[in-house]
Amino acid sequence: MSFRKLVEKAAAIDAFPKVEDDNQQRSEKGGLLTVLVALCLFLLTMSEFSDYRKIQTNYKFLVDASIDTKMQINIDTTIAMPCPSLMVHVVDATGQRTRLTDDLKLIPAEFSARTATKYRQVDDPKYIHEIIQAASGKQYNHEIANDMGACRLYGSLNVNKVASNLHITSDGHGYASSQHTSHDLLNFTHRIDEFSFGQLYPNLINPLDNSIEISETHFEIFQYAISVVPTTYVDRRNNILLTNQYAVTDSHKRFKEGHTIPGIFFKYDIEPISVQISETRQQSFLHFIVRLCGIIGGSAVTVGAIYRLVNFALTGGREDPKLYTATHNMMRGV
């Protein structure tokens, strides 16, 4: 059996019979309705596509079973004190104290306390030179750094994954040092552009980012009590990222000279629970196609039925004589 005969036999079971062109009538109302239906179908299609692209976030709480011994701290803060006067230490629960000043980059800056926005370098060429020197790890002029009056500390620290206290203090105050910072220079006004634990993931909120604290006297202490929650982030492609998120409460206290150590203190504890955050699509691509076909087909059939019903009601069931004009003309020709 040839392919042509097979096609002819298939025509006998056609479930979608066609109406002859001579028996079809097009009208202005039908054309306008077609445009409106097409517009509505386009909007419905875009709405369905938007729903298909939505990502659902699922949270699962588990006991932290990780055996990591190290943790990464990311810090980017600007303090209203000269760089040569600042010191950074970490004291952990085991009693180990580590000096980390050299593990961070300290760049002379000018402090702006108007808004807690990202740091913008100044335009003075003299200062720009010192900033470039410090950023590249080279020696810079300490007199110019003192003249600028502020310091930007940024970088990542690898610390022991135990409860610890991160201290930002000044020379000669709290830790033994050959230098002693003048009391007139003590000013721990600071802006935190970033403070996080571990790597970033989408939609992560770090409470201390873009925050600012103002010191009104030379002897003040700023304390942040932080609860770190180990977090496992799984994206929709099943890529796994081990990181952390945290909650924080802060306190601020003024005191008299010699009563305590002025500075900024981040005290963090590691919580014994962990959070698993996973992303999934709300519906599969096949589900999206099925819903889209149902919307388009159902809308076309429903609107067509309503149009015929309204047209029948308006005409009283009478057929339009123009519908058979072409057939009558053909019969006259015979």
Coordinates of N, CA and C in Angstrom, one line a residue, residues 132-286:
I132 N 46.6 53.3 47.2 CA 47.1 52.3 46.2 C 48.3 51.6 46.9
Q133 N 49.1 52.3 47.6 CA 50.3 51.7 48.2 C 49.8 50.7 49.2
A134 N 48.8 51.0 50.1 CA 48.3 50.1 51.1 C 47.6 48.9 50.5
A135 N 46.8 49.2 49.4 CA 46.0 48.1 48.8 C 46.9 47.1 48.2
S136 N 48.1 47.5 47.7 CA 49.0 46.6 47.0 C 50.0 45.9 48.0
G137 N 49.8 46.2 49.3 CA 50.6 45.6 50.4 C 51.9 46.3 50.6
K138 N 52.1 47.4 50.0 CA 53.4 48.1 50.1 C 53.3 49.1 51.3
Q139 N 54.5 49.6 51.7 CA 54.5 50.5 52.8 C 53.9 51.9 52.4
Y140 N 53.3 52.5 53.3 CA 52.7 53.8 53.0 C 53.1 54.8 54.1
N141 N 52.9 56.1 53.8 CA 53.3 57.2 54.7 C 52.3 57.2 55.8
H142 N 52.8 57.0 57.0 CA 51.9 56.9 58.2 C 51.4 58.3 58.6
E143 N 52.2 59.3 58.3 CA 51.8 60.7 58.6 C 50.5 61.1 57.7
I144 N 50.6 60.7 56.4 CA 49.4 61.0 55.6 C 48.2 60.1 56.1
A145 N 48.5 58.9 56.5 CA 47.4 58.0 56.9 C 46.8 58.6 58.2
N146 N 47.6 59.1 59.1 CA 47.0 59.8 60.3 C 46.2 61.0 59.9
D147 N 46.7 61.7 58.8 CA 46.0 62.9 58.4 C 44.6 62.6 57.8
M148 N 44.5 61.4 57.1 CA 43.2 61.0 56.6 C 42.2 60.7 57.7
G149 N 42.7 60.2 58.8 CA 41.8 60.1 60.0 C 41.0 58.8 60.0
A150 N 41.0 58.0 59.1 CA 40.1 56.8 59.1 C 40.9 55.6 58.4
C151 N 40.3 54.4 58.6 CA 41.0 53.2 58.0 C 39.9 52.2 57.6
R152 N 40.1 51.7 56.4 CA 39.2 50.6 55.9 C 39.9 49.3 56.1
L153 N 39.3 48.4 56.9 CA 39.8 47.0 57.1 C 38.9 46.1 56.3
Y154 N 39.6 45.3 55.5 CA 38.8 44.3 54.7 C 39.6 43.1 54.4
G155 N 38.9 42.0 54.2 CA 39.6 40.7 53.9 C 38.8 39.6 54.5
S156 N 39.4 38.4 54.3 CA 38.8 37.1 54.8 C 39.7 36.5 55.8
L157 N 39.2 36.0 56.9 CA 40.0 35.4 58.0 C 39.6 33.9 58.1
N158 N 40.6 33.0 58.2 CA 40.3 31.6 58.5 C 40.6 31.4 60.0
V159 N 39.5 31.1 60.8 CA 39.7 31.0 62.2 C 39.1 29.6 62.7
N160 N 39.4 29.3 63.9 CA 38.9 28.0 64.4 C 37.4 28.1 64.6
K161 N 36.8 26.9 64.2 CA 35.3 26.9 64.3 C 34.9 26.6 65.7
V162 N 35.1 27.5 66.6 CA 34.7 27.4 68.0 C 34.2 28.8 68.4
A163 N 33.5 28.9 69.5 CA 33.1 30.1 70.1 C 34.3 31.0 70.3
S164 N 34.2 32.3 69.8 CA 35.4 33.1 69.8 C 35.0 34.6 70.0
N165 N 36.0 35.4 70.1 CA 35.7 36.9 70.2 C 36.7 37.6 69.3
L166 N 36.2 38.3 68.4 CA 37.0 39.1 67.4 C 37.1 40.5 68.0
H167 N 38.4 40.9 68.2 CA 38.6 42.3 68.8 C 39.2 43.2 67.8
I168 N 38.7 44.4 67.7 CA 39.4 45.5 67.0 C 39.7 46.6 68.0
T169 N 40.9 46.7 68.4 CA 41.3 47.7 69.4 C 42.5 48.5 68.8
S170 N 43.1 49.3 69.7 CA 44.2 50.2 69.3 C 45.4 49.8 70.1
D171 N 46.6 50.3 69.5 CA 47.9 50.0 70.1 C 47.9 50.5 71.5
G172 N 48.4 49.7 72.4 CA 48.6 50.1 73.8 C 47.3 50.0 74.7
H173 N 46.2 49.6 74.1 CA 45.0 49.5 74.8 C 44.4 48.1 74.8
G174 N 44.7 47.3 75.8 CA 44.2 45.9 75.9 C 45.3 44.9 75.6
Y175 N 46.2 45.2 74.7 CA 47.3 44.2 74.4 C 48.6 44.9 74.5
A176 N 49.6 44.1 74.8 CA 51.0 44.7 74.9 C 51.4 45.1 73.6
S177 N 52.0 46.3 73.5 CA 52.5 46.9 72.3 C 53.6 47.9 72.5
S178 N 54.5 48.0 71.6 CA 55.5 49.0 71.7 C 55.0 50.4 71.5
Q179 N 53.9 50.5 70.9 CA 53.2 51.8 70.6 C 52.1 52.1 71.6
H180 N 51.7 53.3 71.7 CA 50.5 53.7 72.5 C 49.8 54.7 71.8
T181 N 48.5 54.4 71.5 CA 47.7 55.4 70.8 C 47.2 56.5 71.7
S182 N 47.4 57.7 71.2 CA 47.0 58.9 72.0 C 45.5 58.8 72.3
H183 N 45.1 59.2 73.4 CA 43.6 59.2 73.8 C 42.8 60.1 72.8
D184 N 43.5 61.1 72.3 CA 42.8 62.1 71.4 C 42.4 61.4 70.1
L185 N 43.1 60.3 69.8 CA 42.8 59.6 68.5 C 41.8 58.5 68.6
L186 N 41.5 58.1 69.9 CA 40.5 57.0 70.1 C 39.1 57.5 69.6
N187 N 38.7 56.8 68.6 CA 37.3 57.1 68.0 C 36.9 55.8 67.3
F188 N 36.1 55.0 67.9 CA 35.7 53.8 67.3 C 34.3 53.9 66.5
T189 N 34.0 55.1 66.1 CA 32.9 55.2 65.1 C 33.2 54.4 63.9
H190 N 32.3 53.6 63.5 CA 32.6 52.6 62.4 C 31.4 52.4 61.5
R191 N 31.6 52.1 60.3 CA 30.6 51.7 59.3 C 31.0 50.3 58.8
I192 N 30.0 49.3 58.9 CA 30.3 48.0 58.4 C 29.6 47.8 57.1
D193 N 30.4 47.6 56.0 CA 29.9 47.3 54.7 C 29.6 45.9 54.5
E194 N 30.4 45.0 55.1 CA 30.1 43.6 55.1 C 30.6 42.9 56.3
F195 N 29.9 42.0 56.8 CA 30.3 41.1 57.9 C 29.6 39.8 57.7
S196 N 30.3 38.7 57.4 CA 29.6 37.4 57.1 C 30.5 36.3 57.4
F197 N 30.0 35.1 57.5 CA 30.7 33.9 57.8 C 30.5 32.9 56.7
G198 N 31.6 32.6 56.0 CA 31.6 31.6 54.9 C 31.2 32.3 53.6
Q199 N 30.9 31.5 52.6 CA 30.6 32.0 51.2 C 29.2 32.6 51.1
L200 N 29.0 33.5 50.2 CA 27.7 34.0 50.0 C 26.8 33.1 49.1
Y201 N 25.5 33.2 49.3 CA 24.6 32.5 48.4 C 23.4 33.4 48.1
P202 N 22.7 33.2 47.1 CA 21.6 34.1 46.7 C 20.6 34.4 47.8
N203 N 20.2 35.7 48.0 CA 19.2 36.1 49.0 C 19.7 36.0 50.4
L204 N 21.0 35.8 50.6 CA 21.5 35.7 52.0 C 21.5 37.1 52.6
I205 N 20.9 37.2 53.8 CA 20.8 38.5 54.5 C 21.8 38.5 55.7
N206 N 22.8 39.4 55.7 CA 23.7 39.6 56.8 C 23.3 40.8 57.6
P207 N 22.8 40.6 58.8 CA 22.2 41.7 59.5 C 23.1 43.0 59.7
L208 N 24.4 42.7 59.8 CA 25.4 43.8 60.0 C 25.8 44.6 58.8
D209 N 25.4 44.1 57.6 CA 25.8 44.8 56.4 C 25.2 46.2 56.3
N210 N 26.0 47.2 55.9 CA 25.5 48.5 55.7 C 25.0 49.1 57.0
S211 N 25.6 48.8 58.1 CA 25.2 49.4 59.4 C 26.3 50.4 59.9
I212 N 25.9 51.3 60.8 CA 26.9 52.3 61.3 C 26.6 52.5 62.8
E213 N 27.7 52.8 63.5 CA 27.7 53.2 64.9 C 28.5 54.4 65.1
I214 N 28.0 55.4 65.9 CA 28.8 56.6 66.1 C 29.3 56.7 67.6
S215 N 30.6 56.9 67.7 CA 31.2 57.1 69.0 C 31.2 58.6 69.4
E216 N 30.7 58.9 70.6 CA 30.6 60.3 71.0 C 31.7 60.7 71.9
T217 N 32.4 59.7 72.5 CA 33.6 60.0 73.4 C 34.7 59.1 73.0
H218 N 35.9 59.4 73.7 CA 37.1 58.6 73.3 C 37.1 57.2 73.9
F219 N 36.3 57.0 75.0 CA 36.3 55.7 75.7 C 34.9 55.1 75.6
E220 N 34.7 54.3 74.5 CA 33.5 53.6 74.3 C 33.8 52.2 73.8
I221 N 32.8 51.3 74.0 CA 32.9 49.9 73.6 C 31.7 49.5 72.8
F222 N 31.9 48.9 71.7 CA 30.8 48.4 70.9 C 30.9 46.9 70.9
Q223 N 29.8 46.2 71.3 CA 29.8 44.8 71.3 C 28.7 44.2 70.5
Y224 N 29.0 43.1 69.8 CA 28.0 42.4 68.9 C 28.0 40.9 69.4
A225 N 26.9 40.5 69.9 CA 26.7 39.1 70.2 C 26.1 38.3 69.1
I226 N 26.8 37.4 68.5 CA 26.4 36.8 67.2 C 26.2 35.3 67.4
S227 N 25.1 34.8 66.9 CA 24.8 33.3 66.9 C 24.9 32.9 65.4
V228 N 25.9 32.0 65.2 CA 26.2 31.5 63.9 C 25.5 30.2 63.6
V229 N 24.8 30.1 62.6 CA 24.1 28.9 62.2 C 24.7 28.3 61.0
P230 N 25.3 27.1 61.1 CA 25.8 26.4 59.9 C 24.7 26.2 58.9
T231 N 25.0 26.5 57.6 CA 23.9 26.4 56.6 C 24.4 25.7 55.3
T232 N 23.6 24.8 54.8 CA 23.9 24.1 53.6 C 22.9 24.6 52.5
Y233 N 23.4 25.1 51.5 CA 22.6 25.7 50.4 C 22.7 24.8 49.2
V234 N 21.5 24.3 48.7 CA 21.4 23.4 47.5 C 20.6 24.1 46.5
D235 N 21.2 24.5 45.3 CA 20.4 25.1 44.3 C 19.6 24.1 43.5
R236 N 18.9 24.6 42.5 CA 18.0 23.7 41.7 C 18.8 22.7 40.8
R237 N 20.1 23.0 40.6 CA 20.9 22.0 39.9 C 21.7 21.1 40.8
N238 N 21.3 21.1 42.1 CA 21.9 20.2 43.1 C 23.3 20.5 43.4
N239 N 23.7 21.8 43.1 CA 25.0 22.2 43.6 C 25.0 22.5 45.1
I240 N 25.9 22.1 45.8 CA 25.9 22.2 47.3 C 27.0 23.2 47.7
L241 N 26.5 24.1 48.6 CA 27.4 25.1 49.2 C 27.3 25.1 50.7
L242 N 28.4 24.9 51.4 CA 28.5 24.9 52.8 C 28.9 26.3 53.3
T243 N 28.0 26.9 54.0 CA 28.3 28.3 54.5 C 27.6 28.5 55.8
N244 N 27.4 29.8 56.2 CA 26.8 30.1 57.5 C 25.9 31.4 57.4
Q245 N 25.0 31.5 58.2 CA 24.2 32.7 58.4 C 24.1 33.0 59.9
Y246 N 23.7 34.2 60.3 CA 23.8 34.5 61.7 C 22.7 35.5 62.1
A247 N 22.5 35.5 63.4 CA 21.6 36.6 64.0 C 22.5 37.3 65.0
V248 N 22.1 38.6 65.3 CA 23.0 39.4 66.1 C 22.2 40.3 67.0
T249 N 22.8 40.6 68.2 CA 22.3 41.7 69.1 C 23.5 42.5 69.4
D250 N 23.3 43.8 69.5 CA 24.4 44.7 69.7 C 24.2 45.6 71.0
S251 N 25.3 46.0 71.6 CA 25.2 46.9 72.7 C 26.3 47.9 72.6
H252 N 26.2 49.0 73.4 CA 27.1 50.1 73.3 C 27.2 50.8 74.6
K253 N 28.4 51.0 75.1 CA 28.6 51.5 76.5 C 29.7 52.5 76.5
R254 N 29.5 53.6 77.3 CA 30.6 54.5 77.5 C 31.1 54.3 78.9
F255 N 32.4 54.6 79.1 CA 33.0 54.4 80.4 C 34.1 55.4 80.6
K256 N 34.6 55.4 81.9 CA 35.7 56.3 82.2 C 37.1 55.7 81.9
E257 N 38.1 56.5 81.7 CA 39.4 56.0 81.3 C 39.9 55.0 82.3
G258 N 40.4 53.9 81.8 CA 41.0 52.9 82.6 C 40.1 51.8 83.2
H259 N 38.8 52.0 82.9 CA 37.8 51.0 83.5 C 37.7 49.8 82.6
T260 N 37.9 49.9 81.3 CA 37.8 48.7 80.4 C 38.5 49.1 79.1
I261 N 38.5 48.2 78.1 CA 39.2 48.4 76.9 C 38.3 49.0 75.8
P262 N 38.6 50.2 75.2 CA 37.8 50.7 74.1 C 38.0 49.9 72.9
G263 N 37.0 49.7 72.1 CA 37.1 48.9 70.8 C 35.8 48.4 70.3
I264 N 35.9 47.5 69.3 CA 34.8 46.9 68.7 C 35.0 45.4 68.9
F265 N 34.0 44.7 69.5 CA 34.1 43.3 69.8 C 33.0 42.5 69.2
F266 N 33.3 41.5 68.4 CA 32.4 40.6 67.8 C 32.5 39.2 68.5
K267 N 31.5 38.9 69.4 CA 31.5 37.7 70.1 C 30.5 36.7 69.4
Y268 N 31.1 35.6 68.9 CA 30.2 34.7 68.2 C 30.3 33.3 68.7
D269 N 29.1 32.6 68.7 CA 28.9 31.2 69.1 C 28.4 30.4 68.0
I270 N 28.8 29.2 67.9 CA 28.4 28.3 66.8 C 27.2 27.5 67.3
E271 N 26.1 27.6 66.7 CA 24.9 26.8 67.1 C 25.0 25.3 66.8
P272 N 24.4 24.4 67.6 CA 24.5 23.0 67.3 C 23.6 22.5 66.3
I273 N 22.7 23.4 65.8 CA 21.8 23.0 64.7 C 22.3 23.6 63.4
S274 N 21.8 23.0 62.3 CA 22.2 23.5 61.0 C 20.9 23.6 60.2
V275 N 20.9 24.5 59.1 CA 19.8 24.7 58.3 C 20.2 24.3 56.9
Q276 N 19.3 23.5 56.2 CA 19.5 23.1 54.8 C 18.5 23.9 54.0
I277 N 19.0 24.7 53.1 CA 18.1 25.5 52.2 C 18.2 24.9 50.8
S278 N 17.1 24.5 50.2 CA 17.1 23.9 48.9 C 16.1 24.7 48.0
E279 N 16.4 24.8 46.7 CA 15.6 25.5 45.8 C 15.1 24.5 44.8
T280 N 13.8 24.6 44.5 CA 13.1 23.7 43.5 C 12.1 24.6 42.7
R281 N 11.9 24.2 41.5 CA 10.8 24.8 40.7 C 9.5 24.4 41.2
Q282 N 8.5 25.3 41.1 CA 7.1 24.9 41.6 C 6.5 23.9 40.7
Q283 N 6.8 23.9 39.4 CA 6.2 22.9 38.5 C 7.3 22.5 37.4
S284 N 7.1 21.3 36.9 CA 8.0 20.9 35.9 C 7.7 21.5 34.5
F285 N 8.6 21.3 33.5 CA 8.3 21.9 32.2 C 7.2 21.2 31.5
L286 N 7.0 19.9 31.7 CA 5.9 19.2 31.2 C 4.6 19.7 31.8

